[in-house]
Amino acid sequence: MALTNIRNEEEGQPPKKFKMPFIITDNKQFAYVNVREFNNWRRINACQKPIDISMIILWITWFIAVIGFYSFVSFFFPTPNQIAVCIFAGILTCIQLATTLYIMFVETQDPVVQQQNKPRNLDYVKEMGVPVIGPDNFCHICQVTVERKTRHCKPCNKCVAGFDHHCVYLNTCIGSKNYSEFILLIYLSAFLVLFFAACSLYYFIQFFTNRNQFKDTVETYFSTGKYAPIICDIILIIYCLFCLYAYFTVLELIIFHFKLWLYKMKTQEYIRKREDDPEYFENLKLKTLFKQRIIEIKDRQKTKRSRKRAKK
């Protein structure tokens, strides 16, 4: 389906500086902006305008989970364990944050495009569902022949090596340069929010099983009010449910990418295959695929060991 684009600049004339909105609610802004101005722009990092509203929601969720744990839940731990738990969770949180920032700020553009540094085709009109890179692997915007697994991300408007998908929650592309870190991030995130949820649930139950100790903790750190223990217990269960919701959201993503690993596919390949042949995945047995993948991993390990012995 061809898109209608507004052209205020004459072809051949240098485009004006593209004025991006600060926040967007969808990643198809290329569909309703000036063609030449947008083609002259590309995303460098995730904090560059426009910011997807999904990323703002993600960071709000992260701050609520982290601040809620350290400023509230952690105080319910007995003093000997409190420091150890905070250090443990703190290390994981720092690793998670560092991984997130790496994914957001690493340059995912295909090195071939960077090396050749050719002028961009400002007059190319994008169409929904039509790849910018043709069957011959030539990108019609970057004007470069790229690798087979490279895709031109329309929201970021650049060729991404080993393109998997555009992540609206991180406001950047996931490709060969940050896919491993992305997988690490979702596993870390799932573990952390589940840990936070488990801790808050444990102390929520303590209100009923060891009320005196619960009351002492509340009076020591929060308030001596009559209803303070009840209010704190309500906050604990709300926080627990919040973290559990975040956990199951991330778990769904983990399961999806685990299936992709079994299918030996990228996200975009999976989507296209699903559209072209809906029955293809119904005939695949995940258990059989998993066994095959394990055998392949063992075979690769044997091959590596054999090569090392041969070198010696």
mmCIF file of N, CA and C in Angstrom, residues 1-55:
data_model
loop_
_atom_site.group_PDB
_atom_site.id
_atom_site.type_symbol
_atom_site.label_atom_id
_atom_site.label_comp_id
_atom_site.label_asym_id
_atom_site.label_seq_id
_atom_site.Cartn_x
_atom_site.Cartn_y
_atom_site.Cartn_z
ATOM 1 N N MET A 1 0.851 -1.185 0.000
ATOM 2 C CA MET A 1 0.000 0.000 0.000
ATOM 3 C C MET A 1 0.886 1.234 0.000
ATOM 4 N N ALA A 2 0.769 2.051 -1.004
ATOM 5 C CA ALA A 2 1.589 3.248 -1.105
ATOM 6 C C ALA A 2 1.150 4.258 -0.058
ATOM 7 N N LEU A 3 2.123 4.985 0.481
ATOM 8 C CA LEU A 3 1.825 5.991 1.483
ATOM 9 C C LEU A 3 1.817 7.366 0.848
ATOM 10 N N THR A 4 0.983 8.235 1.371
ATOM 11 C CA THR A 4 0.937 9.606 0.897
ATOM 12 C C THR A 4 1.916 10.413 1.723
ATOM 13 N N ASN A 5 2.899 11.018 1.095
ATOM 14 C CA ASN A 5 3.897 11.816 1.784
ATOM 15 C C ASN A 5 3.809 13.259 1.305
ATOM 16 N N ILE A 6 4.084 14.173 2.210
ATOM 17 C CA ILE A 6 4.024 15.591 1.886
ATOM 18 C C ILE A 6 5.378 16.036 1.381
ATOM 19 N N ARG A 7 5.419 16.642 0.225
ATOM 20 C CA ARG A 7 6.673 17.112 -0.340
ATOM 21 C C ARG A 7 6.619 18.622 -0.481
ATOM 22 N N ASN A 8 7.376 19.321 0.360
ATOM 23 C CA ASN A 8 7.444 20.769 0.277
ATOM 24 C C ASN A 8 8.723 21.222 -0.417
ATOM 25 N N GLU A 9 9.660 20.295 -0.497
ATOM 26 C CA GLU A 9 10.938 20.617 -1.127
ATOM 27 C C GLU A 9 10.957 20.073 -2.555
ATOM 28 N N GLU A 10 11.524 20.779 -3.438
ATOM 29 C CA GLU A 10 11.678 20.303 -4.805
ATOM 30 C C GLU A 10 12.822 19.304 -4.843
ATOM 31 N N GLU A 11 12.671 18.304 -5.708
ATOM 32 C CA GLU A 11 13.722 17.295 -5.833
ATOM 33 C C GLU A 11 15.017 17.967 -6.269
ATOM 34 N N GLY A 12 16.107 17.517 -5.661
ATOM 35 C CA GLY A 12 17.405 18.080 -6.007
ATOM 36 C C GLY A 12 17.817 19.208 -5.085
ATOM 37 N N GLN A 13 16.888 19.774 -4.333
ATOM 38 C CA GLN A 13 17.192 20.857 -3.412
ATOM 39 C C GLN A 13 17.552 20.276 -2.044
ATOM 40 N N PRO A 14 18.486 20.901 -1.327
ATOM 41 C CA PRO A 14 18.839 20.390 0.004
ATOM 42 C C PRO A 14 17.660 20.495 0.956
ATOM 43 N N PRO A 15 17.379 19.444 1.711
ATOM 44 C CA PRO A 15 16.231 19.470 2.619
ATOM 45 C C PRO A 15 16.494 20.334 3.846
ATOM 46 N N LYS A 16 15.420 20.800 4.441
ATOM 47 C CA LYS A 16 15.538 21.547 5.683
ATOM 48 C C LYS A 16 15.838 20.564 6.814
ATOM 49 N N LYS A 17 16.295 21.120 7.946
ATOM 50 C CA LYS A 17 16.540 20.275 9.109
ATOM 51 C C LYS A 17 15.215 19.695 9.585
ATOM 52 N N PHE A 18 15.198 18.380 9.790
ATOM 53 C CA PHE A 18 13.958 17.696 10.139
ATOM 54 C C PHE A 18 13.600 17.964 11.602
ATOM 55 N N LYS A 19 12.425 18.514 11.838
ATOM 56 C CA LYS A 19 11.959 18.803 13.192
ATOM 57 C C LYS A 19 11.112 17.631 13.694
ATOM 58 N N MET A 20 11.741 16.795 14.490
ATOM 59 C CA MET A 20 11.057 15.627 15.031
ATOM 60 C C MET A 20 10.220 16.006 16.250
ATOM 61 N N PRO A 21 9.062 15.374 16.424
ATOM 62 C CA PRO A 21 8.315 15.568 17.672
ATOM 63 C C PRO A 21 9.083 14.942 18.826
ATOM 64 N N PHE A 22 8.837 15.408 20.045
ATOM 65 C CA PHE A 22 9.563 14.865 21.192
ATOM 66 C C PHE A 22 9.066 13.468 21.550
ATOM 67 N N ILE A 23 7.746 13.272 21.537
ATOM 68 C CA ILE A 23 7.150 11.980 21.890
ATOM 69 C C ILE A 23 6.235 11.512 20.768
ATOM 70 N N ILE A 24 6.279 10.213 20.470
ATOM 71 C CA ILE A 24 5.384 9.630 19.472
ATOM 72 C C ILE A 24 4.668 8.428 20.085
ATOM 73 N N THR A 25 3.511 8.116 19.544
ATOM 74 C CA THR A 25 2.740 6.962 20.025
ATOM 75 C C THR A 25 2.793 5.794 19.051
ATOM 76 N N ASP A 26 3.415 5.990 17.886
ATOM 77 C CA ASP A 26 3.647 4.897 16.944
ATOM 78 C C ASP A 26 4.966 5.159 16.246
ATOM 79 N N ASN A 27 5.520 4.120 15.624
ATOM 80 C CA ASN A 27 6.832 4.261 14.990
ATOM 81 C C ASN A 27 6.746 4.360 13.476
ATOM 82 N N LYS A 28 5.628 4.843 12.968
ATOM 83 C CA LYS A 28 5.450 4.976 11.520
ATOM 84 C C LYS A 28 5.412 6.445 11.104
ATOM 85 N N GLN A 29 6.229 7.277 11.781
ATOM 86 C CA GLN A 29 6.210 8.700 11.466
ATOM 87 C C GLN A 29 6.678 8.992 10.047
ATOM 88 N N PHE A 30 7.402 8.025 9.444
ATOM 89 C CA PHE A 30 7.852 8.222 8.065
ATOM 90 C C PHE A 30 6.677 8.316 7.100
ATOM 91 N N ALA A 31 5.494 7.877 7.536
ATOM 92 C CA ALA A 31 4.328 7.831 6.657
ATOM 93 C C ALA A 31 3.683 9.197 6.456
ATOM 94 N N TYR A 32 3.948 10.131 7.364
ATOM 95 C CA TYR A 32 3.229 11.402 7.266
ATOM 96 C C TYR A 32 4.141 12.618 7.421
ATOM 97 N N VAL A 33 5.406 12.456 7.094
ATOM 98 C CA VAL A 33 6.321 13.593 7.158
ATOM 99 C C VAL A 33 6.927 13.830 5.781
ATOM 100 N N ASN A 34 7.651 14.922 5.655
ATOM 101 C CA ASN A 34 8.312 15.259 4.404
ATOM 102 C C ASN A 34 9.347 14.189 4.047
ATOM 103 N N VAL A 35 9.246 13.664 2.839
ATOM 104 C CA VAL A 35 10.097 12.551 2.405
ATOM 105 C C VAL A 35 11.575 12.899 2.480
ATOM 106 N N ARG A 36 11.956 14.005 1.876
ATOM 107 C CA ARG A 36 13.372 14.364 1.790
ATOM 108 C C ARG A 36 13.957 14.687 3.166
ATOM 109 N N GLU A 37 13.177 15.363 3.981
ATOM 110 C CA GLU A 37 13.665 15.706 5.315
ATOM 111 C C GLU A 37 13.873 14.445 6.159
ATOM 112 N N PHE A 38 12.922 13.507 6.066
ATOM 113 C CA PHE A 38 13.044 12.283 6.860
ATOM 114 C C PHE A 38 14.182 11.404 6.352
ATOM 115 N N ASN A 39 14.344 11.292 5.040
ATOM 116 C CA ASN A 39 15.413 10.463 4.479
ATOM 117 C C ASN A 39 16.797 11.020 4.785
ATOM 118 N N ASN A 40 16.858 12.313 5.085
ATOM 119 C CA ASN A 40 18.132 12.931 5.436
ATOM 120 C C ASN A 40 18.492 12.681 6.909
ATOM 121 N N TRP A 41 17.547 12.103 7.641
ATOM 122 C CA TRP A 41 17.717 11.862 9.076
ATOM 123 C C TRP A 41 17.867 10.374 9.356
ATOM 124 N N ARG A 42 18.611 10.031 10.388
ATOM 125 C CA ARG A 42 18.654 8.661 10.889
ATOM 126 C C ARG A 42 18.888 8.706 12.390
ATOM 127 N N ARG A 43 18.397 7.679 13.067
ATOM 128 C CA ARG A 43 18.571 7.617 14.522
ATOM 129 C C ARG A 43 19.983 7.173 14.865
ATOM 130 N N ILE A 44 20.596 7.880 15.797
ATOM 131 C CA ILE A 44 21.938 7.537 16.255
ATOM 132 C C ILE A 44 21.878 6.741 17.560
ATOM 133 N N ASN A 45 20.996 7.170 18.461
ATOM 134 C CA ASN A 45 20.815 6.428 19.712
ATOM 135 C C ASN A 45 19.371 6.543 20.182
ATOM 136 N N ALA A 46 19.027 5.794 21.215
ATOM 137 C CA ALA A 46 17.635 5.691 21.660
ATOM 138 C C ALA A 46 17.098 6.968 22.291
ATOM 139 N N CYS A 47 17.989 7.823 22.784
ATOM 140 C CA CYS A 47 17.540 9.055 23.440
ATOM 141 C C CYS A 47 17.351 10.208 22.461
ATOM 142 N N GLN A 48 17.577 9.924 21.198
ATOM 143 C CA GLN A 48 17.373 10.936 20.164
ATOM 144 C C GLN A 48 15.884 11.037 19.840
ATOM 145 N N LYS A 49 15.404 12.260 19.636
ATOM 146 C CA LYS A 49 13.993 12.432 19.262
ATOM 147 C C LYS A 49 13.707 11.748 17.936
ATOM 148 N N PRO A 50 12.501 11.177 17.768
ATOM 149 C CA PRO A 50 11.387 11.176 18.716
ATOM 150 C C PRO A 50 11.504 10.033 19.724
ATOM 151 N N ILE A 51 10.999 10.259 20.929
ATOM 152 C CA ILE A 51 10.991 9.249 21.984
ATOM 153 C C ILE A 51 9.661 8.511 21.937
ATOM 154 N N ASP A 52 9.722 7.198 21.805
ATOM 155 C CA ASP A 52 8.483 6.421 21.799
ATOM 156 C C ASP A 52 7.891 6.393 23.203
ATOM 157 N N ILE A 53 6.602 6.587 23.299
ATOM 158 C CA ILE A 53 5.939 6.623 24.604
ATOM 159 C C ILE A 53 6.103 5.301 25.362
ATOM 160 N N SER A 54 6.306 4.210 24.615
ATOM 161 C CA SER A 54 6.520 2.902 25.253
ATOM 162 C C SER A 54 7.797 2.893 26.084
ATOM 163 N N MET A 55 8.826 3.634 25.629
ATOM 164 C CA MET A 55 10.073 3.700 26.382
ATOM 165 C C MET A 55 9.871 4.474 27.686
#
